[in-house]
Every structure is written in structure tokens, then in C-alpha cells.
PDB file of C-alpha atoms in Angstrom:
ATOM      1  CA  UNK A 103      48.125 -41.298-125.060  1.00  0.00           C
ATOM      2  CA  UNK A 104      46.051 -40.553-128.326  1.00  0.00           C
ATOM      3  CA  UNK A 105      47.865 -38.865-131.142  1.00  0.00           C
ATOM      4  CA  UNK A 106      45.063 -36.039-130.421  1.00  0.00           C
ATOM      5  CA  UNK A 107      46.409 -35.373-126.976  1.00  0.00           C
ATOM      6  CA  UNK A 108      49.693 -35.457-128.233  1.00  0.00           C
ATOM      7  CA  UNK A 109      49.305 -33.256-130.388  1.00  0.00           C
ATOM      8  CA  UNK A 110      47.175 -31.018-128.227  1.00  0.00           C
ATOM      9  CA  UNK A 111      50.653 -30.781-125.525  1.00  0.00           C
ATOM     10  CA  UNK A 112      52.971 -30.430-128.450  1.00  0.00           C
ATOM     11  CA  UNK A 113      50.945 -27.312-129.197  1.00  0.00           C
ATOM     12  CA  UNK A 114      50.861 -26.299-125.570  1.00  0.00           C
ATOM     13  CA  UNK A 115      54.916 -26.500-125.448  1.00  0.00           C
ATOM     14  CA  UNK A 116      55.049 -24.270-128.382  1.00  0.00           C
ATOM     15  CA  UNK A 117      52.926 -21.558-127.486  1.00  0.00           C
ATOM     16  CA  UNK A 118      54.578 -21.238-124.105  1.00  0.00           C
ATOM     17  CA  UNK A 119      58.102 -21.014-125.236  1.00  0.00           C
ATOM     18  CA  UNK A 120      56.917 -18.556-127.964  1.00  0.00           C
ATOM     19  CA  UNK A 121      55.301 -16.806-125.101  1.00  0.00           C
ATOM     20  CA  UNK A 122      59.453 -17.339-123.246  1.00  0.00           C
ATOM     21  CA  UNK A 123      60.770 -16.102-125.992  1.00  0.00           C
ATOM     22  CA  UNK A 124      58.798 -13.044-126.783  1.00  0.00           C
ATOM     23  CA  UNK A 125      59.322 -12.543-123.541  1.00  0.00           C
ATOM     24  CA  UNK A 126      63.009 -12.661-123.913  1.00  0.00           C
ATOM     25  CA  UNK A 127      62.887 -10.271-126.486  1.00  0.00           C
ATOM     26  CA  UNK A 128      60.734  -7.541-124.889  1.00  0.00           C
ATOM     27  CA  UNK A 129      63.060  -7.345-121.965  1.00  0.00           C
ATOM     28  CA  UNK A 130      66.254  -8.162-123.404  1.00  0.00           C
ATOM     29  CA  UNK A 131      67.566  -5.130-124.931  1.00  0.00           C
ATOM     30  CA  UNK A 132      66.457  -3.072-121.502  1.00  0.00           C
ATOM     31  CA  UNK A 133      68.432  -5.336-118.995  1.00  0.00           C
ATOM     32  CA  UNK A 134      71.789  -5.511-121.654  1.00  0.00           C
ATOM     33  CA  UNK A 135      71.199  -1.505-121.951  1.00  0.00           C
ATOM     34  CA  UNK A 136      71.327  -1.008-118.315  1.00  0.00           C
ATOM     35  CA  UNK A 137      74.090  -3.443-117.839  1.00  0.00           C
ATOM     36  CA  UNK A 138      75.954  -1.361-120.601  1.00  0.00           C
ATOM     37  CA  UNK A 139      75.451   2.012-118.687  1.00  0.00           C
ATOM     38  CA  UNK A 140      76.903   0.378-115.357  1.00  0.00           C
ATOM     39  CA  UNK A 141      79.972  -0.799-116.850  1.00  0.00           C
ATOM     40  CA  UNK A 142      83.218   0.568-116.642  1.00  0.00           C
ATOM     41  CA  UNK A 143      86.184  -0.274-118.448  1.00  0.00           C
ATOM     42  CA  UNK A 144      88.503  -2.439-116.845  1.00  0.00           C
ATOM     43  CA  UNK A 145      92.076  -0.413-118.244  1.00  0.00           C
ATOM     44  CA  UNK A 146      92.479   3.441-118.393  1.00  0.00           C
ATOM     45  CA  UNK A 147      90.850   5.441-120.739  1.00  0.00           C
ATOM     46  CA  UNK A 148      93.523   7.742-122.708  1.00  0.00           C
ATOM     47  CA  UNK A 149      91.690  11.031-123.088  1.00  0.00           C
ATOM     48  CA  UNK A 150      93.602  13.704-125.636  1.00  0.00           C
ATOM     49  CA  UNK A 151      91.279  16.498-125.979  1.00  0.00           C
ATOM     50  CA  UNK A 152      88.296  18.745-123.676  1.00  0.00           C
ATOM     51  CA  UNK A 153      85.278  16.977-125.414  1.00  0.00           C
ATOM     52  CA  UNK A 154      86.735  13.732-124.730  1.00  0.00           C
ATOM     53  CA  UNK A 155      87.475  14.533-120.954  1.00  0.00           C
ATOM     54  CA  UNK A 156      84.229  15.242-120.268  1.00  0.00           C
ATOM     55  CA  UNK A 157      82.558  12.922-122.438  1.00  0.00           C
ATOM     56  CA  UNK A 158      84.264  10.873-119.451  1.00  0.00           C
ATOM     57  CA  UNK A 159      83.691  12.813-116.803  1.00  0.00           C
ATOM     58  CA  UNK A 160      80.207  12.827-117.309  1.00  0.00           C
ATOM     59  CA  UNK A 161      79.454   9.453-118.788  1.00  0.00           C
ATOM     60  CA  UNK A 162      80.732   7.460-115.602  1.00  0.00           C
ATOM     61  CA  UNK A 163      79.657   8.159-111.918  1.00  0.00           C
ATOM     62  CA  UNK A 164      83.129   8.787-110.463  1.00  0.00           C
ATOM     63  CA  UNK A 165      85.965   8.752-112.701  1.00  0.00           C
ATOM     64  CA  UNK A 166      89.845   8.971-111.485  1.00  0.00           C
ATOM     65  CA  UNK A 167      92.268  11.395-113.967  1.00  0.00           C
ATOM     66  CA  UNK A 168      95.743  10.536-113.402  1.00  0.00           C
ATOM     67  CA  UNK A 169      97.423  13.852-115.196  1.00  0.00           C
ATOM     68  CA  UNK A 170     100.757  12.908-116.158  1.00  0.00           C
ATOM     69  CA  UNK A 171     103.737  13.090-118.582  1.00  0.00           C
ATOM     70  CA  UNK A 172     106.040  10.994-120.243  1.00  0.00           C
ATOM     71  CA  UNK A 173     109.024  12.465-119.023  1.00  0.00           C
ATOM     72  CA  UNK A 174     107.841  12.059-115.231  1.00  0.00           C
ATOM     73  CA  UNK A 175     109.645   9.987-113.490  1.00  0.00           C
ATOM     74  CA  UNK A 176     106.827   9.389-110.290  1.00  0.00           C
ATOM     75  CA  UNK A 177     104.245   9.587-112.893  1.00  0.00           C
ATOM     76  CA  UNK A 178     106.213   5.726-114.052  1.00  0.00           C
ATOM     77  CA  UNK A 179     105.612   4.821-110.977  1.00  0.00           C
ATOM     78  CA  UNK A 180     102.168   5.452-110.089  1.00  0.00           C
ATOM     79  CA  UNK A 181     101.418   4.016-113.394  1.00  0.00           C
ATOM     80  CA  UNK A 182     101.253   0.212-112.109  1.00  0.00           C
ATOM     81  CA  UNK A 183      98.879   1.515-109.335  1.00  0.00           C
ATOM     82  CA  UNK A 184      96.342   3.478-111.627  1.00  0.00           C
ATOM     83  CA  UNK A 185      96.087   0.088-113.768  1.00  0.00           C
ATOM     84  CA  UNK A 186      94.970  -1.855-110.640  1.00  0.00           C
ATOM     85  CA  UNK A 187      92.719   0.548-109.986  1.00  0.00           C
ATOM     86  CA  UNK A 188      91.089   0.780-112.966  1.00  0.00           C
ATOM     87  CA  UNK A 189      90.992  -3.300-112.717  1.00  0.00           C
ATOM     88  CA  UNK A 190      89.552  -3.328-109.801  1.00  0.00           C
ATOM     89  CA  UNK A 191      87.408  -0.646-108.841  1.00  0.00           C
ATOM     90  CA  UNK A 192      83.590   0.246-110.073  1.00  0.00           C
ATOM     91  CA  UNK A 193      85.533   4.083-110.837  1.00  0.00           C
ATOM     92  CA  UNK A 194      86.589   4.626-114.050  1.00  0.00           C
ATOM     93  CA  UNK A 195      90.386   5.897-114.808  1.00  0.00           C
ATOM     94  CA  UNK A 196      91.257   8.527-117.067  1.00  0.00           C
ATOM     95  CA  UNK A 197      94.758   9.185-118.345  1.00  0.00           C
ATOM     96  CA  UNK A 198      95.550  12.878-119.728  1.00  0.00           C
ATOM     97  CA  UNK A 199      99.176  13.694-120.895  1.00  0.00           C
ATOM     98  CA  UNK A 200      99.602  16.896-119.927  1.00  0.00           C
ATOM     99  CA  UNK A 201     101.968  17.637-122.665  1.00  0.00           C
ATOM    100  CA  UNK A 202      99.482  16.802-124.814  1.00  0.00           C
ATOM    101  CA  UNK A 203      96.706  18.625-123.641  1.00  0.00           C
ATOM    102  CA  UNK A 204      97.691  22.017-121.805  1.00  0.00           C
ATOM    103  CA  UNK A 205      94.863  23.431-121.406  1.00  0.00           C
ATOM    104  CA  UNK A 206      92.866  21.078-119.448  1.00  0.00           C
ATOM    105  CA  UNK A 207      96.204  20.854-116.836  1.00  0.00           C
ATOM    106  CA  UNK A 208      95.421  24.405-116.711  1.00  0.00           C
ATOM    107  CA  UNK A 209      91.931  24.308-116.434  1.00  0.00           C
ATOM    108  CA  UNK A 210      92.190  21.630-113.301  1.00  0.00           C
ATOM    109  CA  UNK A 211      95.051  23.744-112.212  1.00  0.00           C
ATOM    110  CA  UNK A 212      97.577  21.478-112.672  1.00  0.00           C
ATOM    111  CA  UNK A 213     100.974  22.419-111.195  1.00  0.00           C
ATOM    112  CA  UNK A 214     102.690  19.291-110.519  1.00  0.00           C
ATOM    113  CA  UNK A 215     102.531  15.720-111.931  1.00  0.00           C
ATOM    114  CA  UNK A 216     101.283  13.085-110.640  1.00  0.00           C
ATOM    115  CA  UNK A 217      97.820  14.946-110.028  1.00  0.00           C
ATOM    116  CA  UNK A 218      95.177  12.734-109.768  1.00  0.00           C
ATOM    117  CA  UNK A 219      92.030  14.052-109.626  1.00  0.00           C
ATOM    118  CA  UNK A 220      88.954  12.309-108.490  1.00  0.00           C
ATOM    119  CA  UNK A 221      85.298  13.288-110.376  1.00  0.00           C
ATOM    120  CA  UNK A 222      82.008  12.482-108.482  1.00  0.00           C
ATOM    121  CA  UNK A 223      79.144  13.207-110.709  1.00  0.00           C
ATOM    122  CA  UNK A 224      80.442  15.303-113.147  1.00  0.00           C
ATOM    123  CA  UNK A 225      82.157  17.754-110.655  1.00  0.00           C
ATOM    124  CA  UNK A 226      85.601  17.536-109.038  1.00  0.00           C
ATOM    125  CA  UNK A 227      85.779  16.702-105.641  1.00  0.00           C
ATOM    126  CA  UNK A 228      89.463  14.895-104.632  1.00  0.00           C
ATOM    127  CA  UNK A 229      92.902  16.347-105.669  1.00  0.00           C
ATOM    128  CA  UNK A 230      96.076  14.301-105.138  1.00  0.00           C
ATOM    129  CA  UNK A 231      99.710  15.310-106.075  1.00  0.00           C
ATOM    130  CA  UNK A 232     102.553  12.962-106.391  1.00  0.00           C
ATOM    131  CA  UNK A 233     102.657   9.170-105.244  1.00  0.00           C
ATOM    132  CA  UNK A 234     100.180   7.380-103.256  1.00  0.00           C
ATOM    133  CA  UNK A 235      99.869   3.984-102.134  1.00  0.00           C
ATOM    134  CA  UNK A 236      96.926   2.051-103.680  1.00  0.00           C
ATOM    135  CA  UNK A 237      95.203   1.843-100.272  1.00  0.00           C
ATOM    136  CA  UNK A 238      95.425   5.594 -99.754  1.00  0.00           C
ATOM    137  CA  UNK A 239      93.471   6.092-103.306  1.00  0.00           C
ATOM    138  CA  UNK A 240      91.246   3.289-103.286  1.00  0.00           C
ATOM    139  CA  UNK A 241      89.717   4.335 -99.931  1.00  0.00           C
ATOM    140  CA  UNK A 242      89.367   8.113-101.417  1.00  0.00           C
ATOM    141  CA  UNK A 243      87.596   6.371-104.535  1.00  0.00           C
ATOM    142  CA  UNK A 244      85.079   4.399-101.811  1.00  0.00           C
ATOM    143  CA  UNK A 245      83.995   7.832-100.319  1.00  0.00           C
ATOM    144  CA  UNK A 246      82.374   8.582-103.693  1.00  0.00           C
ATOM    145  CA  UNK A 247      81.563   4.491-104.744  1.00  0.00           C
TER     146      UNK A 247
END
């Protein structure tokens, strides 16, 4: 091979992984933006306040809010169970303290705690009060996957 025609495919291998990695670049931001918008976080999301709660609500496609308080004792143990599903499903999971925030528990009518309420685009659609097994809420979460 002449040093001409090396040089010639040298050139050729440079222009076509500056063409790659242009090419990169022009659709790299758009796939990691829509990646972003799919994701959900993987642990509960403490909300304390209205605009966060629907910040929530409405960023994520169908969002669990497990409305509890400190002092509850079945509210303890659900806890373990909204963890795994915020782990494990493509929902996200909201925790509100109802101490803490009033006014949404009596927006969302809350009268008893546990209450988990289940949001499918934007809008509630699932009420649960007091302790369910992870099979029972996961299914209700699939109805709106």
C-alpha cells in the first residue's frame, strides 16, 4: 500500500467517525431526555406540602400516596411493603405525613391511616385503608401500569 492510499483511508476513518460522532451528539440529549421522563425513583418520595404533591402527581403516570403518621402503628407496618413497591414497580410512591400536612388528608378525604391512594394520570382513581398484602396492591397498581 502507497503512503497516498494510506493516507487517503486514514482520512476516510476520520470523516466517518466524525460523521458517528456528530451523530452521537444530535441524538444524544433526545434519547437521555426521554429516558429521564420514564424514570421513576426507586424509594418513596416524601412530599410535605400541596405544590409538591402534585408536582408528583402529575409528573409521573401513576403514582401510589401512602398517607400516614408517625404515631400509627399499621402505618409501621405497611411501611416495608410501600418500599418494595416503590423498588419494584414502574409507579411511583409518595409518602405524606398527615400530621404534617392536614390539609391535603382533608382534601383526599382522609379519615383513617393507612390510606393509600392510587393516581392514574393526574386524577385519583384507587383508595385503600389500612393493611394490604403486597400482592393485593401491586395487582391494583398493574390495572393502571
Amino acid at each position: 500500500m502507497s503512503e497516498s492510499q494510506s493516507d487517503e483511508t486514514l482520512d476516510e476513518i476520520r470523516e466517518q467517525k466524525r460523521q458517528e460522532l456528530a451523530s452521537e451528539l444530535n441524538d444524544g440529549p433526545k434519547a437521555d431526555e426521554e429516558a429521564e421522563e420514564n424514570v421513576v425513583p426507586a424509594e418513596p418520595i416524601h412530599v410535605n406540602g400541596a405544590g409538591e404533591f402534585q408536582d408528583v402527581v402529575s409528573e409521573y403516570d401513576v403514582v401510589l400516596v401512602d398517607f400516614h403518621a408517625e404515631w400509627c402503628g399499621p402505618c409501621k407496618m405497611i411501611e416495608p411493603t410501600v418500599k418494595s413497591l416503590a423498588e419494584s414497580t414502574d409507579a411511583a410512591v409518595a409518602k405524606v405525613d398527615i400530621d404534617e400536612n392536614q390539609g391535603l388528608a382533608q382534601q383526599y378525604q382522609v379519615r383513617g391511616v393507612p390510606t393509600l391512594l392510587l393516581f392514574s394520570g393526574g386524577d385519583p382513581v384507587e383508595q385503600i385503608v389500612g393493611v394490604k398484602d403486597e400482592s393485593t396492591l401491586r395487582s391494583l397498581i398493574d390495572q393502571y401500569l
